[in-house]
């Protein structure tokens, strides 16, 4: 199993670079960041510094979207980084929940994501791509270049498209029951179009907080540090419920039940501990969606996810223990479960 670190690009950028260097020293293979131009600093500028100051770490957004940058610009940015540092990027892509909404736009459609994935992948490896009637190609891309595109998804249509078209699947929650449900949907879709389902990499992403013990006090503090994640996931689930209905059978009941008490969402607190819009998230959801507790608890959950076919666990470190969780994973978890 591979391990990734997910950060927001809060200033100073040097701190982000430093944490990514720390992650590589501890055996992490991937460094991911949020991508929302209004809320955080520009990640692609910071990727260049991360790549310069690491040796093997693969970097990318979790996730970018096809609406805030034109597709050829996104492809060129990835291809340039790869030309400079040697195929060490991955393009995570999704609807652009925060990035689009804080700019007063609606999240992107699946059709736009599909078109962007094809275009970014083709241009990134030096092939031609049709930009709505104009065919272009980067003449400077070297042979052997590639930009894998991994898609974030929850809903039935998005899961289907991920299996049909994406190089990887990003699932932002670490609940084994829901992971099994969604991984099966992605793999079934891949098989249906003649793909080898093992070609689609599976990445589960969620906050991880390692406690010294499982005392009520330690677990309570960890939950409060990670409760924001249930609110972020709930924001995506609310969109699914609005589209499909809570009793349609198309969205697992385990996802829809907990958002009934949700009341709005302010993106000013997006992805941050102490988010006041996440009070509706019960402890049970925090425990199911996140990895919280002593090392043994983390190992048990990660083994279960690995047995479900998860190739990478990417841990969100938006809490008060960034350095320690990186070090704890490097000392006690990656040596046991790492690829």
Short mmCIF file of C-alpha atoms in Angstrom, two decimals:
data_model
loop_
_atom_site.label_atom_id
_atom_site.label_comp_id
_atom_site.label_asym_id
_atom_site.label_seq_id
_atom_site.Cartn_x
_atom_site.Cartn_y
_atom_site.Cartn_z
CA UNK A 1 0.00 0.00 0.00
CA UNK A 2 1.21 3.50 -0.87
CA UNK A 3 0.73 6.46 1.45
CA UNK A 4 0.03 10.08 0.60
CA UNK A 5 -0.11 13.33 2.55
CA UNK A 6 -2.86 15.87 1.80
CA UNK A 7 -2.44 19.53 2.77
CA UNK A 8 -4.03 22.87 2.15
CA UNK A 9 -1.71 25.44 0.60
CA UNK A 10 -1.96 27.96 3.42
CA UNK A 11 0.90 30.45 3.63
CA UNK A 12 3.74 30.29 4.12
CA UNK A 13 4.35 27.97 1.19
CA UNK A 14 7.67 27.02 2.75
CA UNK A 15 5.76 25.23 5.52
CA UNK A 16 3.89 23.14 2.94
CA UNK A 17 7.18 22.26 1.25
CA UNK A 18 8.70 21.38 4.61
CA UNK A 19 5.86 19.03 5.54
CA UNK A 20 6.09 17.30 2.17
CA UNK A 21 9.82 16.81 2.64
CA UNK A 22 9.10 15.36 6.06
CA UNK A 23 6.53 13.03 4.53
CA UNK A 24 9.00 11.72 1.95
CA UNK A 25 11.60 11.08 4.66
CA UNK A 26 8.96 9.03 6.47
CA UNK A 27 8.19 6.85 3.45
CA UNK A 28 5.22 8.63 1.89
CA UNK A 29 5.06 8.26 -1.88
CA UNK A 30 2.57 11.03 -2.75
CA UNK A 31 2.03 14.65 -1.79
CA UNK A 32 -1.43 16.06 -2.50
CA UNK A 33 -2.94 19.50 -1.95
CA UNK A 34 -6.31 21.17 -2.19
CA UNK A 35 -6.84 23.36 -5.29
CA UNK A 36 -9.14 26.33 -4.75
CA UNK A 37 -7.66 29.59 -5.97
CA UNK A 38 -9.68 31.92 -3.73
CA UNK A 39 -9.28 29.98 -0.49
CA UNK A 40 -5.62 28.95 -0.73
CA UNK A 41 -2.39 29.78 -2.53
CA UNK A 42 -1.74 28.47 -6.03
CA UNK A 43 -0.68 24.83 -5.68
CA UNK A 44 1.13 24.38 -8.98
CA UNK A 45 3.68 27.04 -8.06
CA UNK A 46 4.27 25.21 -4.79
CA UNK A 47 4.53 21.82 -6.54
CA UNK A 48 7.60 23.07 -8.36
CA UNK A 49 9.29 23.77 -5.02
CA UNK A 50 8.17 20.44 -3.53
CA UNK A 51 9.57 18.56 -6.52
CA UNK A 52 12.82 20.54 -6.36
CA UNK A 53 13.30 19.67 -2.69
CA UNK A 54 12.31 15.99 -2.82
CA UNK A 55 13.66 13.07 -4.79
CA UNK A 56 10.78 10.71 -5.58
CA UNK A 57 7.57 12.22 -4.19
CA UNK A 58 4.70 12.33 -6.70
CA UNK A 59 2.59 15.48 -6.39
CA UNK A 60 -0.85 16.58 -7.53
CA UNK A 61 -4.13 18.22 -6.60
CA UNK A 62 -6.88 16.54 -4.61
CA UNK A 63 -8.59 17.83 -6.62
CA UNK A 64 -8.42 20.27 -9.50
CA UNK A 65 -11.40 20.83 -11.78
CA UNK A 66 -12.07 21.58 -15.46
CA UNK A 67 -13.56 25.02 -14.88
CA UNK A 68 -11.04 27.30 -13.19
CA UNK A 69 -8.30 26.69 -15.78
CA UNK A 70 -8.59 25.87 -19.45
CA UNK A 71 -7.74 22.25 -20.14
CA UNK A 72 -4.67 22.94 -22.27
CA UNK A 73 -3.24 25.18 -19.55
CA UNK A 74 -3.72 22.45 -16.94
CA UNK A 75 -2.14 19.89 -19.25
CA UNK A 76 0.78 22.21 -20.02
CA UNK A 77 1.41 22.82 -16.33
CA UNK A 78 1.57 19.12 -15.55
CA UNK A 79 3.67 18.38 -18.63
CA UNK A 80 6.13 21.15 -17.74
CA UNK A 81 6.57 19.82 -14.20
CA UNK A 82 7.10 16.33 -15.59
CA UNK A 83 9.66 17.60 -18.10
CA UNK A 84 11.53 19.35 -15.29
CA UNK A 85 11.33 16.59 -12.69
CA UNK A 86 10.54 13.34 -14.50
CA UNK A 87 6.92 12.14 -14.51
CA UNK A 88 6.29 12.89 -10.85
CA UNK A 89 2.78 14.30 -11.07
CA UNK A 90 -0.75 12.94 -10.94
CA UNK A 91 -3.86 14.90 -11.85
CA UNK A 92 -6.67 14.43 -9.35
CA UNK A 93 -9.86 15.92 -10.80
CA UNK A 94 -13.44 16.48 -9.72
CA UNK A 95 -16.40 18.83 -9.99
CA UNK A 96 -14.70 21.74 -8.23
CA UNK A 97 -17.00 22.09 -5.24
CA UNK A 98 -15.19 24.83 -3.33
CA UNK A 99 -13.16 26.27 -6.21
CA UNK A 100 -16.22 26.95 -8.35
CA UNK A 101 -18.73 27.93 -5.65
CA UNK A 102 -16.57 30.53 -3.91
CA UNK A 103 -16.16 32.19 -7.31
CA UNK A 104 -19.93 32.26 -7.84
CA UNK A 105 -20.08 29.40 -10.33
CA UNK A 106 -21.73 26.00 -10.31
CA UNK A 107 -19.60 22.84 -10.01
CA UNK A 108 -18.68 21.25 -13.32
CA UNK A 109 -20.74 18.61 -15.07
CA UNK A 110 -19.53 15.06 -15.59
CA UNK A 111 -19.38 15.75 -19.33
CA UNK A 112 -16.84 18.52 -18.74
CA UNK A 113 -14.81 16.30 -16.45
CA UNK A 114 -14.79 13.57 -19.09
CA UNK A 115 -13.61 15.96 -21.79
CA UNK A 116 -10.94 17.44 -19.53
CA UNK A 117 -9.60 14.02 -18.51
CA UNK A 118 -9.17 12.96 -22.12
CA UNK A 119 -7.56 16.25 -23.12
CA UNK A 120 -5.16 16.52 -20.17
CA UNK A 121 -4.04 12.91 -20.51
CA UNK A 122 -3.51 13.15 -24.29
CA UNK A 123 -1.65 16.45 -24.26
CA UNK A 124 0.41 15.41 -21.25
CA UNK A 125 1.82 12.43 -23.13
CA UNK A 126 2.46 14.41 -26.31
CA UNK A 127 -0.59 13.33 -28.33
CA UNK A 128 -3.07 15.51 -30.17
CA UNK A 129 -6.29 16.72 -28.58
CA UNK A 130 -9.35 18.38 -30.07
CA UNK A 131 -10.35 21.57 -28.26
CA UNK A 132 -13.82 21.95 -29.73
CA UNK A 133 -12.75 21.96 -33.37
CA UNK A 134 -9.14 23.05 -32.99
CA UNK A 135 -6.63 20.23 -32.79
CA UNK A 136 -3.50 21.01 -30.81
CA UNK A 137 -0.35 19.22 -29.67
CA UNK A 138 2.55 20.23 -27.44
CA UNK A 139 5.63 19.96 -29.69
CA UNK A 140 8.00 19.98 -26.71
CA UNK A 141 6.71 16.96 -24.78
CA UNK A 142 9.31 14.19 -24.70
CA UNK A 143 8.67 10.54 -25.48
CA UNK A 144 7.60 8.60 -22.41
CA UNK A 145 5.85 11.49 -20.71
CA UNK A 146 2.52 10.79 -19.02
CA UNK A 147 -0.06 12.47 -16.81
CA UNK A 148 -2.28 9.92 -15.05
CA UNK A 149 -5.73 11.34 -14.21
CA UNK A 150 -7.53 10.14 -11.09
CA UNK A 151 -11.16 11.08 -10.57
CA UNK A 152 -12.91 11.88 -7.28
CA UNK A 153 -16.44 10.48 -7.12
CA UNK A 154 -19.34 9.54 -4.85
CA UNK A 155 -22.51 9.33 -6.95
CA UNK A 156 -23.53 6.45 -9.25
CA UNK A 157 -22.90 8.25 -12.54
CA UNK A 158 -19.54 9.59 -11.40
CA UNK A 159 -18.46 6.16 -10.11
CA UNK A 160 -19.44 4.63 -13.45
CA UNK A 161 -17.47 7.22 -15.41
CA UNK A 162 -14.45 6.73 -13.14
CA UNK A 163 -14.38 3.02 -13.93
CA UNK A 164 -14.83 3.66 -17.63
CA UNK A 165 -12.34 6.49 -18.14
CA UNK A 166 -10.07 7.38 -15.23
CA UNK A 167 -6.63 6.06 -14.33
CA UNK A 168 -7.51 6.14 -10.65
CA UNK A 169 -10.39 6.58 -8.22
CA UNK A 170 -10.21 9.00 -5.28
CA UNK A 171 -12.69 8.22 -2.50
CA UNK A 172 -12.78 10.81 0.25
CA UNK A 173 -13.78 8.69 3.23
CA UNK A 174 -12.26 5.66 4.94
CA UNK A 175 -15.32 3.61 5.89
CA UNK A 176 -14.77 -0.03 4.80
CA UNK A 177 -18.47 -0.66 4.06
CA UNK A 178 -18.80 2.35 1.76
CA UNK A 179 -15.37 1.74 0.28
CA UNK A 180 -16.37 -1.78 -0.71
CA UNK A 181 -19.62 -0.49 -2.22
CA UNK A 182 -17.96 2.21 -4.30
CA UNK A 183 -14.89 0.26 -5.36
CA UNK A 184 -17.22 -2.46 -6.66
CA UNK A 185 -19.16 0.14 -8.67
CA UNK A 186 -15.95 1.47 -10.22
CA UNK A 187 -14.59 -1.98 -11.02
CA UNK A 188 -17.89 -3.21 -12.45
CA UNK A 189 -17.96 -0.20 -14.75
CA UNK A 190 -14.40 -0.89 -15.88
CA UNK A 191 -15.21 -4.52 -16.68
CA UNK A 192 -18.35 -3.50 -18.59
CA UNK A 193 -16.28 -1.49 -21.09
CA UNK A 194 -13.57 -4.14 -21.43
CA UNK A 195 -11.00 -2.61 -19.09
CA UNK A 196 -8.88 -4.54 -16.64
CA UNK A 197 -10.26 -3.24 -13.33
CA UNK A 198 -6.83 -3.52 -11.72
CA UNK A 199 -5.69 -0.72 -14.05
CA UNK A 200 -7.79 1.73 -12.04
CA UNK A 201 -5.80 2.71 -8.96
CA UNK A 202 -7.85 3.06 -5.79
CA UNK A 203 -7.00 5.90 -3.39
CA UNK A 204 -8.88 6.38 -0.12
CA UNK A 205 -8.35 9.80 1.43
CA UNK A 206 -9.35 10.80 4.96
CA UNK A 207 -8.03 12.54 8.06
CA UNK A 208 -5.77 10.47 10.30
CA UNK A 209 -5.08 11.36 13.92
CA UNK A 210 -2.85 9.11 16.01
CA UNK A 211 -3.52 9.19 19.75
CA UNK A 212 -1.29 7.91 22.55
CA UNK A 213 -4.14 5.75 23.86
CA UNK A 214 -7.84 5.13 23.45
CA UNK A 215 -8.94 7.09 26.49
CA UNK A 216 -12.22 9.03 26.13
CA UNK A 217 -10.31 12.32 26.46
CA UNK A 218 -7.82 11.50 23.71
CA UNK A 219 -10.50 10.26 21.31
CA UNK A 220 -12.75 13.25 22.00
CA UNK A 221 -9.95 15.67 21.12
CA UNK A 222 -9.08 13.76 17.94
CA UNK A 223 -12.73 13.75 16.85
CA UNK A 224 -13.00 17.51 17.26
CA UNK A 225 -9.86 17.95 15.17
CA UNK A 226 -11.32 15.82 12.36
CA UNK A 227 -15.05 16.60 12.51
CA UNK A 228 -14.65 19.10 9.65
CA UNK A 229 -14.24 16.17 7.28
CA UNK A 230 -17.78 14.91 7.86
CA UNK A 231 -19.00 18.38 6.96
CA UNK A 232 -16.97 18.43 3.75
CA UNK A 233 -18.22 14.99 2.73
CA UNK A 234 -21.73 16.00 3.76
CA UNK A 235 -21.56 18.91 1.35
CA UNK A 236 -20.97 16.48 -1.52
CA UNK A 237 -23.67 14.12 -0.23
CA UNK A 238 -26.16 16.99 -0.06
CA UNK A 239 -25.65 17.52 -3.79
CA UNK A 240 -26.32 13.84 -4.42
CA UNK A 241 -29.48 13.89 -2.31
CA UNK A 242 -30.70 16.97 -4.15
CA UNK A 243 -30.15 15.19 -7.45
CA UNK A 244 -31.30 11.66 -6.68
CA UNK A 245 -33.38 11.95 -3.51
CA UNK A 246 -32.61 10.40 -0.14
CA UNK A 247 -34.71 7.30 -0.78
CA UNK A 248 -33.80 6.60 -4.39
CA UNK A 249 -31.56 3.65 -3.61
CA UNK A 250 -28.88 5.22 -5.82
CA UNK A 251 -26.98 6.69 -2.87
CA UNK A 252 -26.17 4.43 0.12
CA UNK A 253 -28.39 5.13 3.12
CA UNK A 254 -25.27 5.23 5.30
CA UNK A 255 -24.26 8.38 3.43
CA UNK A 256 -27.60 10.14 3.39
CA UNK A 257 -28.82 9.62 6.96
CA UNK A 258 -26.33 11.82 8.77
CA UNK A 259 -26.86 14.98 6.68
CA UNK A 260 -30.50 15.39 7.68
CA UNK A 261 -29.43 17.84 10.38
CA UNK A 262 -27.14 19.77 8.05
CA UNK A 263 -27.93 23.48 7.77
CA UNK A 264 -25.89 25.33 5.19
CA UNK A 265 -22.15 25.48 4.62
CA UNK A 266 -19.70 28.39 4.68
CA UNK A 267 -16.65 27.79 2.50
CA UNK A 268 -14.62 30.23 4.58
CA UNK A 269 -14.11 27.30 6.99
CA UNK A 270 -13.77 24.60 4.32
CA UNK A 271 -11.46 21.77 5.33
CA UNK A 272 -10.49 23.29 8.67
CA UNK A 273 -10.69 21.95 12.20
CA UNK A 274 -13.20 23.85 14.31
CA UNK A 275 -15.49 24.44 11.32
CA UNK A 276 -18.75 25.70 12.93
CA UNK A 277 -20.81 24.22 10.09
CA UNK A 278 -19.95 20.65 11.10
CA UNK A 279 -21.68 20.47 14.45
CA UNK A 280 -24.31 18.22 12.86
CA UNK A 281 -21.69 15.51 12.23
CA UNK A 282 -22.04 12.79 14.91
CA UNK A 283 -19.10 11.02 16.53
CA UNK A 284 -20.10 7.80 14.76
CA UNK A 285 -19.52 9.40 11.35
CA UNK A 286 -16.18 10.87 12.41
CA UNK A 287 -15.07 7.42 13.57
CA UNK A 288 -16.31 5.74 10.40
CA UNK A 289 -14.97 8.24 7.87
CA UNK A 290 -11.64 9.04 9.57
CA UNK A 291 -8.79 7.09 11.18
CA UNK A 292 -8.69 8.01 14.84
CA UNK A 293 -7.02 6.27 17.78
CA UNK A 294 -3.77 4.49 18.69
CA UNK A 295 -1.48 2.96 16.07
CA UNK A 296 -3.17 -0.42 16.34
CA UNK A 297 -6.53 1.08 15.37
CA UNK A 298 -4.98 2.61 12.27
CA UNK A 299 -3.31 -0.65 11.27
CA UNK A 300 -6.55 -2.57 11.66
CA UNK A 301 -8.53 -0.18 9.46
CA UNK A 302 -5.80 0.11 6.85
CA UNK A 303 -5.51 -3.68 6.56
CA UNK A 304 -9.26 -3.83 5.97
CA UNK A 305 -9.01 -1.18 3.26
CA UNK A 306 -6.03 -2.90 1.65
CA UNK A 307 -8.01 -6.16 1.55
CA UNK A 308 -10.75 -4.29 -0.35
CA UNK A 309 -8.24 -3.36 -3.05
CA UNK A 310 -7.16 0.09 -1.88
CA UNK A 311 -3.78 0.93 -3.40
CA UNK A 312 -3.12 4.15 -1.51
CA UNK A 313 -4.23 5.79 1.71
CA UNK A 314 -3.84 9.56 1.56
CA UNK A 315 -4.16 11.19 4.95
CA UNK A 316 -5.49 14.68 5.45
CA UNK A 317 -3.39 16.57 8.00
CA UNK A 318 -5.61 19.56 8.72
CA UNK A 319 -5.37 19.41 12.49
CA UNK A 320 -3.07 20.29 15.38
CA UNK A 321 -0.78 17.26 14.99
CA UNK A 322 0.56 17.45 11.44
CA UNK A 323 4.19 16.66 12.21
CA UNK A 324 3.44 13.94 14.74
CA UNK A 325 1.00 12.04 12.51
CA UNK A 326 3.55 12.08 9.67
CA UNK A 327 6.22 10.77 12.03
CA UNK A 328 3.95 8.16 13.63
CA UNK A 329 3.03 6.80 10.21
CA UNK A 330 6.69 6.76 9.26
CA UNK A 331 7.70 4.87 12.42
CA UNK A 332 4.85 2.45 12.97
CA UNK A 333 2.54 2.12 9.96
CA UNK A 334 4.36 2.53 6.65
CA UNK A 335 7.08 0.00 7.62
CA UNK A 336 4.31 -2.54 8.25
CA UNK A 337 1.94 -1.84 5.35
CA UNK A 338 3.99 0.18 2.87
CA UNK A 339 4.48 -1.07 -0.67
#
